[in-house]
Coordinates of C-alpha atoms (C1' of nucleotides) in Angstrom, one line a residue:
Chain A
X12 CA -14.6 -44.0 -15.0
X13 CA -16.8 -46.5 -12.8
X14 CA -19.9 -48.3 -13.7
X15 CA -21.2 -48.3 -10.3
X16 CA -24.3 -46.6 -9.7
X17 CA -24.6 -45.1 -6.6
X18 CA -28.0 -45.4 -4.3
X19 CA -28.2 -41.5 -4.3
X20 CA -28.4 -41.3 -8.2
X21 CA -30.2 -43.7 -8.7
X22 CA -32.9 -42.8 -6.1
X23 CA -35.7 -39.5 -6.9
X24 CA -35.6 -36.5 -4.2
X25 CA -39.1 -36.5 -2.8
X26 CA -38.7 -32.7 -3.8
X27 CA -39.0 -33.5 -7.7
X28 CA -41.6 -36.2 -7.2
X29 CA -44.3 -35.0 -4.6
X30 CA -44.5 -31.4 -6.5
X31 CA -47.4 -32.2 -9.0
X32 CA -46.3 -29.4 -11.0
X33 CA -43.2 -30.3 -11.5
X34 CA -41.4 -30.5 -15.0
X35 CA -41.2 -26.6 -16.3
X36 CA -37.9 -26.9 -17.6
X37 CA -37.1 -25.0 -20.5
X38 CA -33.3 -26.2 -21.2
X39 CA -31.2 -29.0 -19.5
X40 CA -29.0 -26.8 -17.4
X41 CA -32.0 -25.5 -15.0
X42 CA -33.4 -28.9 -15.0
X43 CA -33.9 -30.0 -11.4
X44 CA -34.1 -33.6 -12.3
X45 CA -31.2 -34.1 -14.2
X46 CA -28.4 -35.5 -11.7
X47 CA -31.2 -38.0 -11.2
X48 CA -31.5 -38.9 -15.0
X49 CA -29.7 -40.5 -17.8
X50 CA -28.6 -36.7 -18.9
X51 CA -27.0 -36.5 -15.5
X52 CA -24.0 -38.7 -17.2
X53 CA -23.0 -35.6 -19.4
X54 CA -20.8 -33.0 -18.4
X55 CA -22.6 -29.4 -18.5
X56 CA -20.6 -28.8 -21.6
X57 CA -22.2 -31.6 -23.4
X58 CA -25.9 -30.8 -22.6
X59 CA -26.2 -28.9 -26.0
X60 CA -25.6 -32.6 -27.8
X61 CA -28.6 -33.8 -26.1
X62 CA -30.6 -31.0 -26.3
X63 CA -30.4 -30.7 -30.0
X64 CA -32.4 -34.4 -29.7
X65 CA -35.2 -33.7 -27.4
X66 CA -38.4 -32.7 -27.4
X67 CA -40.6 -31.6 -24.3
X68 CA -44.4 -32.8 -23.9
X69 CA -47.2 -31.9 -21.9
X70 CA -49.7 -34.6 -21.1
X71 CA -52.9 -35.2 -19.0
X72 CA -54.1 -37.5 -16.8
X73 CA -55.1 -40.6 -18.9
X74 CA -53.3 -39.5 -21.8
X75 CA -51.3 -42.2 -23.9
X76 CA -47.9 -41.8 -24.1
X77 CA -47.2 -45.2 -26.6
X78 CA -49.0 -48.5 -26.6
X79 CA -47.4 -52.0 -26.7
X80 CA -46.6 -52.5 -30.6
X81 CA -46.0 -49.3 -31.4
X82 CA -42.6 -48.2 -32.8
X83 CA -40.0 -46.7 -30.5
X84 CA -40.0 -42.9 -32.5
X85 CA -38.9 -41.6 -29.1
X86 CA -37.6 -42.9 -25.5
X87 CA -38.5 -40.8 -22.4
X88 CA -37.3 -39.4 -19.4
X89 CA -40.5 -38.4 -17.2
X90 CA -40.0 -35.3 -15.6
X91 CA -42.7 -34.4 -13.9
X92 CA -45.8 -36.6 -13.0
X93 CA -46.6 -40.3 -13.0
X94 CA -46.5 -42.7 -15.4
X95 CA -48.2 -46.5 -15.8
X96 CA -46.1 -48.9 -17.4
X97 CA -48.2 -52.6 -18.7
X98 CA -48.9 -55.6 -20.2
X99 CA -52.2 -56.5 -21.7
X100 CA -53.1 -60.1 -22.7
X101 CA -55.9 -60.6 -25.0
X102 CA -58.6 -61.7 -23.2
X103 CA -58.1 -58.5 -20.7
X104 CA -56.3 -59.4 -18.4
X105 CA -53.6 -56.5 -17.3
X106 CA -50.4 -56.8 -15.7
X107 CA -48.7 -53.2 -14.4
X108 CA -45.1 -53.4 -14.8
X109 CA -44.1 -50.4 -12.9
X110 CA -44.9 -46.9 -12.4
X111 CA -42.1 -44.5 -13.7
X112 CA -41.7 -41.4 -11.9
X113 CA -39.7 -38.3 -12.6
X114 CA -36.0 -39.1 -13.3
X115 CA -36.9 -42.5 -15.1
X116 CA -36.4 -43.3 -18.0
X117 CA -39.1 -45.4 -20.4
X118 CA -37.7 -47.3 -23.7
X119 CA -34.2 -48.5 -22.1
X120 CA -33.9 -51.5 -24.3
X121 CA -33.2 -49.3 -27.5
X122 CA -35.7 -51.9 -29.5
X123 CA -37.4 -50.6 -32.6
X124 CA -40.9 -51.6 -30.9
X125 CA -42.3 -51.2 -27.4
X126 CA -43.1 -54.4 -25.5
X127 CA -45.4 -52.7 -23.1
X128 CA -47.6 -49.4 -22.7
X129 CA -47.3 -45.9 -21.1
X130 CA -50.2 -44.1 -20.0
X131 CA -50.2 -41.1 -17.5
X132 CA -51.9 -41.0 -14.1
X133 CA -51.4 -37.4 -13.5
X134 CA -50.6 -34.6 -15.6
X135 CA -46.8 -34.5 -16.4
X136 CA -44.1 -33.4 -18.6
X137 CA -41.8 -35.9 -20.3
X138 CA -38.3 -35.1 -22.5
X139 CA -38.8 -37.3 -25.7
X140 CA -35.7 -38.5 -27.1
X141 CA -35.4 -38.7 -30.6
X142 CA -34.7 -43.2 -30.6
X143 CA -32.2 -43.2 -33.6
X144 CA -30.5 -40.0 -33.0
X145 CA -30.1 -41.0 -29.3
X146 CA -28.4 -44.0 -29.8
X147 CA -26.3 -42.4 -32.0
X148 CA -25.0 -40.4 -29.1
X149 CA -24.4 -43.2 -27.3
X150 CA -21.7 -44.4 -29.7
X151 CA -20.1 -40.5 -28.9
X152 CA -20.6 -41.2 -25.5
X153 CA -19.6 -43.4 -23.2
X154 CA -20.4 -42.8 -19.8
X155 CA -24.1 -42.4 -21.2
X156 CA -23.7 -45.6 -22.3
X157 CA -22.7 -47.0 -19.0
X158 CA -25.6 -45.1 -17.1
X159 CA -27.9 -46.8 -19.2
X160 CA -26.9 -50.0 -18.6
X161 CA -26.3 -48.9 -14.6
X162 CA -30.2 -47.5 -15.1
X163 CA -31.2 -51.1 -17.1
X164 CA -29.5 -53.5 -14.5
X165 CA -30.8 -51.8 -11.8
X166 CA -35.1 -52.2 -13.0
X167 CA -33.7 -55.7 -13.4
X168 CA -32.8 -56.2 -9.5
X169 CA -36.5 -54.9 -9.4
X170 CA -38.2 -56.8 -11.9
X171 CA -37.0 -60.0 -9.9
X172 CA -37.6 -58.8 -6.7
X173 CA -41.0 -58.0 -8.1
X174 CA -41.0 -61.8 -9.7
X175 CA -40.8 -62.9 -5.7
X176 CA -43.4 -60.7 -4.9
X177 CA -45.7 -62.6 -6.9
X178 CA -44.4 -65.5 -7.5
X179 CA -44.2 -65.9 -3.4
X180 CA -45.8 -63.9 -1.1
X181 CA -49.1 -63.5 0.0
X182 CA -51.7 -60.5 -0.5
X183 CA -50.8 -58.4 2.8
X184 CA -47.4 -58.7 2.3
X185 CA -47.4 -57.7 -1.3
X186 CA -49.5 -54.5 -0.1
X187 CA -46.9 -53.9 2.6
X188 CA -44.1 -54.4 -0.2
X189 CA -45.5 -51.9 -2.3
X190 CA -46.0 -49.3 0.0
X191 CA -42.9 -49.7 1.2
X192 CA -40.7 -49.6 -1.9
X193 CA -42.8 -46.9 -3.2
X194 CA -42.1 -44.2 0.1
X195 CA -38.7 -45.2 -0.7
X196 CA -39.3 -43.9 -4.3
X197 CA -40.7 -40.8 -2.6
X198 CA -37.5 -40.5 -0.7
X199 CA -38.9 -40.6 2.5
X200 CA -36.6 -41.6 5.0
X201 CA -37.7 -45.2 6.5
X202 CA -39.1 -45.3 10.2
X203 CA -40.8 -42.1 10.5
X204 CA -44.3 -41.7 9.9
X205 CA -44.9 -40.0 6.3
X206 CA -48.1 -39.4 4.2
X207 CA -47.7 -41.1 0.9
X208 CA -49.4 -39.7 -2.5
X209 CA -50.9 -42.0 -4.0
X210 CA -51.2 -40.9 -7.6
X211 CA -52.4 -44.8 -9.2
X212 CA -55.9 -46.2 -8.2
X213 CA -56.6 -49.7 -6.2
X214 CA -57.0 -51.1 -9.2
X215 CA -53.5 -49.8 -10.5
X216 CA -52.4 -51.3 -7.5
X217 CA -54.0 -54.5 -8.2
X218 CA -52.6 -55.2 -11.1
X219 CA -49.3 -54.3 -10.2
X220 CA -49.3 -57.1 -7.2
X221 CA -51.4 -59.3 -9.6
X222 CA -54.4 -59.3 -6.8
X223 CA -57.8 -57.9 -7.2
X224 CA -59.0 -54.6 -6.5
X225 CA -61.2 -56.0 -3.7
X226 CA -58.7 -57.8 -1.8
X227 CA -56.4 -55.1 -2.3
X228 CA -59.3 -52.8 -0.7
X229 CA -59.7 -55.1 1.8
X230 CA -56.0 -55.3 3.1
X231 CA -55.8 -51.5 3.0
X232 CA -58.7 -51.3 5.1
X233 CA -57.3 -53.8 7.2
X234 CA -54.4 -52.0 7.8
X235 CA -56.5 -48.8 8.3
X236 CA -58.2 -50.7 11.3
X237 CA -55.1 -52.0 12.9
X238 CA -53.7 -48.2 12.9
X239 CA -50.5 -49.0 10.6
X240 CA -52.2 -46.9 7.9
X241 CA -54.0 -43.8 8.3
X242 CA -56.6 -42.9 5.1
X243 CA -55.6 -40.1 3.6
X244 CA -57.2 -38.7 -0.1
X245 CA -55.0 -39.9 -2.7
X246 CA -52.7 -41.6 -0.4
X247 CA -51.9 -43.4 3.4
X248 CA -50.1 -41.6 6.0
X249 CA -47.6 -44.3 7.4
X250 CA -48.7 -44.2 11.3
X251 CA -46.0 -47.4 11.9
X252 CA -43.9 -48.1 9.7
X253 CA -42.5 -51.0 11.9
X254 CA -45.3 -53.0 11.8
X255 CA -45.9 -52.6 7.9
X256 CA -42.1 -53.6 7.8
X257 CA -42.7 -56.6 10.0
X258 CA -45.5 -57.8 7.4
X259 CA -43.3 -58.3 4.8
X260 CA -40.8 -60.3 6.6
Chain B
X19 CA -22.4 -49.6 -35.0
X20 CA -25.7 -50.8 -34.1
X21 CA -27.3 -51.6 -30.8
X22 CA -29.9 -53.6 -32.0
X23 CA -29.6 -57.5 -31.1
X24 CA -30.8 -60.2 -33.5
X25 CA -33.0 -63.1 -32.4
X26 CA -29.9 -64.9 -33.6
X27 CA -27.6 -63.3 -31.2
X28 CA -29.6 -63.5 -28.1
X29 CA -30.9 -66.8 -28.9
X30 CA -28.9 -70.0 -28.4
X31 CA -28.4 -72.9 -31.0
X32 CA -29.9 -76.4 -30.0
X33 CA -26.5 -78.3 -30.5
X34 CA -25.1 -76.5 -27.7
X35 CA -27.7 -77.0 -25.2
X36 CA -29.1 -80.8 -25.9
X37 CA -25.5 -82.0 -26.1
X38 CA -24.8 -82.7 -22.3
X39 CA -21.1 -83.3 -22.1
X40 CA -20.6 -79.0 -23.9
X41 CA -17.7 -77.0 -22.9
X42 CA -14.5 -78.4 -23.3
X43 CA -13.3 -74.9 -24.6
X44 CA -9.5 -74.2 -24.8
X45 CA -9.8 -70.9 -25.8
X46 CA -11.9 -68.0 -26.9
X47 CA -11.2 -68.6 -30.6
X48 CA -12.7 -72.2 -30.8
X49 CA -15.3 -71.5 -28.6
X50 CA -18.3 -72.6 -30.3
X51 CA -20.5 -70.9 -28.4
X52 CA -18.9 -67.4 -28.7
X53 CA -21.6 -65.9 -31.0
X54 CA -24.3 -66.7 -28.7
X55 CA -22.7 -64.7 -25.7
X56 CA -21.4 -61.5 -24.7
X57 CA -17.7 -62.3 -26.2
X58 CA -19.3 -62.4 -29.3
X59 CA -19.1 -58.6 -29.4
X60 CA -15.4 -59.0 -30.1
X61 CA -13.6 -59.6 -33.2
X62 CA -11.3 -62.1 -33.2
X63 CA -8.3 -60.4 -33.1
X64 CA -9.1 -58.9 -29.4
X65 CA -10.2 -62.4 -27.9
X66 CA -6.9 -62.1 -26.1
X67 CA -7.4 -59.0 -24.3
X68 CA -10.7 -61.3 -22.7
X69 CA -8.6 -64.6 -22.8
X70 CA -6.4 -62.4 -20.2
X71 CA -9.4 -62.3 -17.8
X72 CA -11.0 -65.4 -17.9
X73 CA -10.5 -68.5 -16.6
X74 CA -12.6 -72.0 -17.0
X75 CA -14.4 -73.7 -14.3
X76 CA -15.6 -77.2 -14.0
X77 CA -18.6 -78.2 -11.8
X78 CA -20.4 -80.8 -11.0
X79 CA -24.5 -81.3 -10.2
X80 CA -25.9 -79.3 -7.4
X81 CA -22.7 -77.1 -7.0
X82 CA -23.4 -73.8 -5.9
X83 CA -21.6 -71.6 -7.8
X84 CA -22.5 -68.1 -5.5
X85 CA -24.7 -67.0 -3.3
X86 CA -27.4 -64.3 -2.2
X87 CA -25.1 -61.2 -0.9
X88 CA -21.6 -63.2 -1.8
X89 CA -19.3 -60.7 -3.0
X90 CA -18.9 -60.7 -6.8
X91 CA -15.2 -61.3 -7.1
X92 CA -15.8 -62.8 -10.8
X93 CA -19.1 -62.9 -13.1
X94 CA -20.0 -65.5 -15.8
X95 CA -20.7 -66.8 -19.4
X96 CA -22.2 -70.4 -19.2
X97 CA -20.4 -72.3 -21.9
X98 CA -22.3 -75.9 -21.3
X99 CA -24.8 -77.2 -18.2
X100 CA -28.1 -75.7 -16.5
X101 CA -27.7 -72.9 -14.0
X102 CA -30.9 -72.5 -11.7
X103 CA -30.6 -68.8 -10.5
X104 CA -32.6 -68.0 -7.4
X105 CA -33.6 -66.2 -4.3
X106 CA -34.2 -66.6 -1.3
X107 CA -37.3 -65.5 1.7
X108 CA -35.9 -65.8 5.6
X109 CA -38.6 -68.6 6.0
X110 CA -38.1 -70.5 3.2
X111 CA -39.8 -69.7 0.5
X112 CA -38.3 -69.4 -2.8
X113 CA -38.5 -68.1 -5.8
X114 CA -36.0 -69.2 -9.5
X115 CA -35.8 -66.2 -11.3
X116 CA -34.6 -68.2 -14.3
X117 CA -32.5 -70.7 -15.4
X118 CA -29.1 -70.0 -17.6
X119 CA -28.1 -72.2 -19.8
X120 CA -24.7 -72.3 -22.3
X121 CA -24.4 -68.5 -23.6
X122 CA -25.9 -67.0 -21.2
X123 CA -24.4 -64.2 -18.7
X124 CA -24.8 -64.0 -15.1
X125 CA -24.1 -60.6 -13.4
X126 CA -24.9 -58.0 -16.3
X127 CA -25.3 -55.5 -13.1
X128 CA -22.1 -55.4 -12.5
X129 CA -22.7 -54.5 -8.9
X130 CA -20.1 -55.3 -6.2
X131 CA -22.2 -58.3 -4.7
X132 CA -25.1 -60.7 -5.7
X133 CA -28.9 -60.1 -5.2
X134 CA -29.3 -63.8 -6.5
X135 CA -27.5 -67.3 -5.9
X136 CA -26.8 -69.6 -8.5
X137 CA -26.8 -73.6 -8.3
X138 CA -25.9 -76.1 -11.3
X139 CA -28.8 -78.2 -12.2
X140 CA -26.6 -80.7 -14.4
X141 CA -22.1 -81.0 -15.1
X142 CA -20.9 -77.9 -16.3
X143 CA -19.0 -75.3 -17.6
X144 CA -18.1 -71.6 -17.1
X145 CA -16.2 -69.2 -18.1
X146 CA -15.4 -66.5 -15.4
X147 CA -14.3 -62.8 -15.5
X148 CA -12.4 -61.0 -13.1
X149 CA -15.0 -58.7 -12.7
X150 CA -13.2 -55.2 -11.7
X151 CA -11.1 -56.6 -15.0
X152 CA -14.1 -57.1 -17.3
X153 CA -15.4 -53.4 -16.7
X154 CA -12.3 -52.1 -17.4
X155 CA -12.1 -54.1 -20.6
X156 CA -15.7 -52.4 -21.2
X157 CA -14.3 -48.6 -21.0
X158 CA -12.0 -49.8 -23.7
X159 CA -14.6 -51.6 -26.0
X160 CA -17.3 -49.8 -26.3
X161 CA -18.8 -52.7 -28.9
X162 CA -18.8 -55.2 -25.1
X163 CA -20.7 -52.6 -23.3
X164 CA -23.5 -52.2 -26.2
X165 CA -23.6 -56.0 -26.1
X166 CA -23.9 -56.4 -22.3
X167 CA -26.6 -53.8 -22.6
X168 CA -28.5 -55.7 -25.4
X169 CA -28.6 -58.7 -22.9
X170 CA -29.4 -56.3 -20.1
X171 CA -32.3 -55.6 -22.0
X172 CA -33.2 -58.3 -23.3
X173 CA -33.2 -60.0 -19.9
X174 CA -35.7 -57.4 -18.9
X175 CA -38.2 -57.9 -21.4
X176 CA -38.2 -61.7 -20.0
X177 CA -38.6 -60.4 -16.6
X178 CA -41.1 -58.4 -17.7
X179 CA -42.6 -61.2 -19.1
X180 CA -42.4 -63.5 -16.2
X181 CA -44.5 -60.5 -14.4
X182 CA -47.4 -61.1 -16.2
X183 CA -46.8 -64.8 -15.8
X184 CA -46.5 -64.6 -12.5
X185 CA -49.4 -61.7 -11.5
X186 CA -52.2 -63.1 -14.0
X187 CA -51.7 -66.3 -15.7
X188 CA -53.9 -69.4 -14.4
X189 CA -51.5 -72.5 -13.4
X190 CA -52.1 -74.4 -16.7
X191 CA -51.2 -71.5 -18.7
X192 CA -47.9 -70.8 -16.2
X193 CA -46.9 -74.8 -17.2
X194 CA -47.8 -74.1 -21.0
X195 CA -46.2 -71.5 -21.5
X196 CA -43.0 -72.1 -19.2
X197 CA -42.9 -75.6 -21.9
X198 CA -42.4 -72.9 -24.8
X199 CA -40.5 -70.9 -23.8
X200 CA -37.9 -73.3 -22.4
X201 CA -38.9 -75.3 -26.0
X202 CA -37.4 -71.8 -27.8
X203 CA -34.5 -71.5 -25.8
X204 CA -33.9 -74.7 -26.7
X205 CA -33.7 -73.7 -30.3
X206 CA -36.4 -76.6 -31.6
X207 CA -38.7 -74.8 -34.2
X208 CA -42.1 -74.3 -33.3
X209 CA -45.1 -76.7 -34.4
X210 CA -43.3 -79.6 -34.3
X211 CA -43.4 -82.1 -32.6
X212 CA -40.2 -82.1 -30.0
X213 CA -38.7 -83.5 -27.4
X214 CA -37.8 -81.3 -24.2
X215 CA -34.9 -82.1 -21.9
X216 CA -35.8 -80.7 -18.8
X217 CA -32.7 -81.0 -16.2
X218 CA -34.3 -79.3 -13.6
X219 CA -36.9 -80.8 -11.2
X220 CA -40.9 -80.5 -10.5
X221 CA -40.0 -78.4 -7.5
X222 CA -37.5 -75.8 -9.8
X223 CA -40.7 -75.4 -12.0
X224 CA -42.7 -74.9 -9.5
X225 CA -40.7 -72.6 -7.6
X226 CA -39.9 -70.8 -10.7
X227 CA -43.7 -70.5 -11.7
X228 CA -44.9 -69.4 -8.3
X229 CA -46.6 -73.1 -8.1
X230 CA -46.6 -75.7 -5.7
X231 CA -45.1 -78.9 -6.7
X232 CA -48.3 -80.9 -6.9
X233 CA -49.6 -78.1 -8.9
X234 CA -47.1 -78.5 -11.7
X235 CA -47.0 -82.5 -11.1
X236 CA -51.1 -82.5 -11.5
X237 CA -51.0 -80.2 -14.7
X238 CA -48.3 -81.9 -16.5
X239 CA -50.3 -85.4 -15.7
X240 CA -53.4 -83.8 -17.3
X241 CA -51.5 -82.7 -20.1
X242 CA -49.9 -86.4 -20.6
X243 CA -53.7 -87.8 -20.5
X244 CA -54.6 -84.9 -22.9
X245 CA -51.7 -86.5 -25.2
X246 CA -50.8 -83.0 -25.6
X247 CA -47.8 -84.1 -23.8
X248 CA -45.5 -87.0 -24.1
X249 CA -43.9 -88.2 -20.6
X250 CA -40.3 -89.1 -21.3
X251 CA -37.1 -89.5 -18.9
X252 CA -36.0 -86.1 -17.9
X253 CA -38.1 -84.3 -20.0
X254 CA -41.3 -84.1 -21.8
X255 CA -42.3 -84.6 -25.5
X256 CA -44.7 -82.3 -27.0
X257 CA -46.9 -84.6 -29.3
X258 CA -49.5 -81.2 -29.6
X259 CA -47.8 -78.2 -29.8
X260 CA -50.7 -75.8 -31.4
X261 CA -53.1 -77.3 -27.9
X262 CA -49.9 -76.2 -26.2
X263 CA -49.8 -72.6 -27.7
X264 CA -53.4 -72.4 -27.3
X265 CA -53.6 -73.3 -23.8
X266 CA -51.9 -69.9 -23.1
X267 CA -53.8 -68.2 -25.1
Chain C
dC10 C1' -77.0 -31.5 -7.0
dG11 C1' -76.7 -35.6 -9.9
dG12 C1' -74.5 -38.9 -12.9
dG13 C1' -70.7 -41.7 -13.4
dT14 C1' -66.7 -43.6 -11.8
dT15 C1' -64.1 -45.6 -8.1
dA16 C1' -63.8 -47.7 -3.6
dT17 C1' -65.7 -50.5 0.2
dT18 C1' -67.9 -54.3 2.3
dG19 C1' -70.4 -58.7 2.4
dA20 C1' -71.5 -63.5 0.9
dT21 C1' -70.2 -67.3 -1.7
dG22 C1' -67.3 -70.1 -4.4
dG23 C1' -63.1 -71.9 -7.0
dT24 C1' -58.4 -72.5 -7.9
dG25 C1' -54.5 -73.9 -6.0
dT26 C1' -52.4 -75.2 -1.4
dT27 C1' -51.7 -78.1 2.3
dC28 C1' -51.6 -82.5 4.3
dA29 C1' -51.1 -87.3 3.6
dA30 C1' -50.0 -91.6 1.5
dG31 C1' -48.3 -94.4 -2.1
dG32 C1' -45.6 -95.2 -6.5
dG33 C1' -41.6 -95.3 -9.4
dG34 C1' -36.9 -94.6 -10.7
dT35 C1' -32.1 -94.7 -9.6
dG36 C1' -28.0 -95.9 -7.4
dT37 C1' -25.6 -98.5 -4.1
dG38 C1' -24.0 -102.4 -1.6
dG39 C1' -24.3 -107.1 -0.6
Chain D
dC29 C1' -27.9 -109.3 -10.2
dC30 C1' -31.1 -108.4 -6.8
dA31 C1' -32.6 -105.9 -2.6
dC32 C1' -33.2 -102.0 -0.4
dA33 C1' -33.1 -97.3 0.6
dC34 C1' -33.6 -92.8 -0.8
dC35 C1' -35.4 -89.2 -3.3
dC36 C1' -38.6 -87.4 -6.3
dC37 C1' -42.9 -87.6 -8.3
dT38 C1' -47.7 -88.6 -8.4
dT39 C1' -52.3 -88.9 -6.7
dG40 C1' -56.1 -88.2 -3.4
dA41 C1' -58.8 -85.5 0.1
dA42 C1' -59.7 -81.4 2.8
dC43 C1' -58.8 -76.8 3.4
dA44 C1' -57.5 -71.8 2.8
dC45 C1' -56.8 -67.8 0.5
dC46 C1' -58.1 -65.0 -2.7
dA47 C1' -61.5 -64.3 -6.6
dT48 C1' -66.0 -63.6 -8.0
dC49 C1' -70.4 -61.9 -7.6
dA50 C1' -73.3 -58.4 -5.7
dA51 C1' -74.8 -54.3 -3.4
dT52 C1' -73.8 -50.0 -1.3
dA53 C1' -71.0 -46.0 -0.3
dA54 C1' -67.8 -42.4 -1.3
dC55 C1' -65.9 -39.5 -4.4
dC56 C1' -65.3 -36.4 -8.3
dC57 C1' -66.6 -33.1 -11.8
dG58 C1' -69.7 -31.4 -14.5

DNA sequence: CGGGTTATTGATGGTGTTCAAGGGGTGTGG
DNA sequence: CCACACCCCTTGAACACCATCAATAACCCG
């Protein structure tokens, strides 16, 4: 058994994510995300042990999945849809941690409380994992236990590389960094010119790269004018994706 | 078995970290700081099977211990010292993703190569796997693994934490707060009055607060002529910790 | 259409950076 | 033990980037 993670599982096919209507899965076996997922750590013969633990939901755009505080009931894998993931401080201010898509998985640290909150930006469908009962499992299984940790250490390599990009870089470079990372999220292959959804508003996108929503407007539009973006509704189209490379540095 | 982590587990005594000249460990079983750190997940009676694996290291101030991209032939427990962990942008700009200090663990991904380097800020001590060895010893102890997760985790929510630092906190609030937190980690209870070793320099803080150097200089001396803060060799004593906390809000 | 939300664009300003100079501590060597 | 050099830190002044304030435009759904 190895507790390397490979690129490939832990990346998303663009199939499962650019489908908004993804996520009908009635039973683990058929479901087209699940090599991509925590569950992709069982055998097919152990899929009824997890199944007997999780719940699907259906939500809508805006809908709450769990706010910072609450009690971890359940831990999720989204599949289908996109999910906001924050911070709040009291006075307002908003910090996005990440956007989960299909495949990831929300509530790795096991804790009895969440630290952060969920909301949806499109509608989706999430597998709700019973908290208690799942980490139950874990003690059954192993290698589930290993491709959560291979899942946990990996958002840490992003979470720091996200610390740089905010700690350290400057507004057009943080843009470029986002759109970047996130067509790789889509699985678009790098150096060809792609249209990427753009399921989160600019102000989504703002307070994921701690900026405003007006400068972040403003680079986009800069970007627009100096034909490395094409506008596209809800997204860009990546017209050259070497120069939006070249910003980042 | 639980997965849960106490405060008490994750955090790290003061006796530990204030006492400079830590980490003459002979072996597992004396090792005062065991408790604190991943080896802690063993019982006593298996501290061989890691004793088998490790081996001590001595270094002195300034020593790098690995870099960005080396390969990750061993990983580590800190048993005494300050670790500045950082990376690295092609032009020069850099951001410290945090600083370790004596229980802490450096390479919970357990990928093949670092994404980070690591630099001693004081004399030290580690402790460091083999690492192909340590994640074998993990298929075998499944009580290592839900440990190393527990810090994985943990480590995230700090991250996490960091974000919001980093994307929305004014600088005063970035110094405040960066004071606490190092003040908990330090193990000295909160509202009183403290004194705060603080073996790294203005341009670690600033660097790891996404600052400039005058920035953190200029906020501290405001904070000295506030008499929130005390100015003391190598470190800082907090005369006012509740107009500390509530700088941060 | 029309009302509300979200995004764009412009003008102005503030927080933190940059540039520059001086101060203070530490260690070393005479 | 003092002198000096070096590094780090502090402080000041000017500037730049991005935020803020403000108004308009585009979009979305009803």
């Amino acid at each position: 058994m190895t507790l390397d993670v490979t690129p490939e599982l832990l990346g998303r096919s663009a199939v499962s994510n650019c489908r908004s209507n993804a996520g009908e899965y009635q039973n683990c076996v058929g479901c087209g995300i699940r090599r991509f997922a925590v569950c992709g750590a069982l055998a097919e013969n152990e899929l009824p042990e997890i199944e007997a633990i999780v719940q699907t939901r259906r939500y809508e755009p805006r809908q709450t999945i769990f706010q910072e505080g609450d009690t971890a009931h359940a831990i999720y894998t989204i599949t289908g849809g996109t999910v906001r993931l924050q911070r709040d401080l009291p006075d307002g201010r908003r910090q996005v941690i990440g956007f989960a898509v299909p495949g990831d998985f929300i509530g790795l640290s096991l804790e009895e409380s969440f630290t952060f909150s969920a909301d949806m930006l499109t509608k989706g469908t999430i597998c709700a994992f019973d908290r208690t009962k799942f980490t139950g499992l874990l003690t059954k299984k192993p290698a589930l236990m290993h491709r959560l940790h291979a899942i946990a250490s990996h958002e840490l390599g992003i979470a720091q590389e996200q610390m740089v990009l905010l700690g350290r870089r400057r507004a057009d470079e943080r843009v470029a960094a986002f759109l970047m990372s996130w067509g790789q999220r889509m699985r678009h292959p790098n150096g060809v010119a792609v249209t990427l959804p753009l399921p989160m508003g600019r102000q989504d996108i703002a307070d994921y790269l701690g900026l405003t929503i007006e400068t972040v407007s403003r680079t986009l539009s800069r970007f627009f004018k100096e034909r490395i973006l094409l506008d596209v509704p809800h997204g860009v189209r990546v017209l050259d994706p070497e120069r939006l490379r070249a910003v980042v540095v």
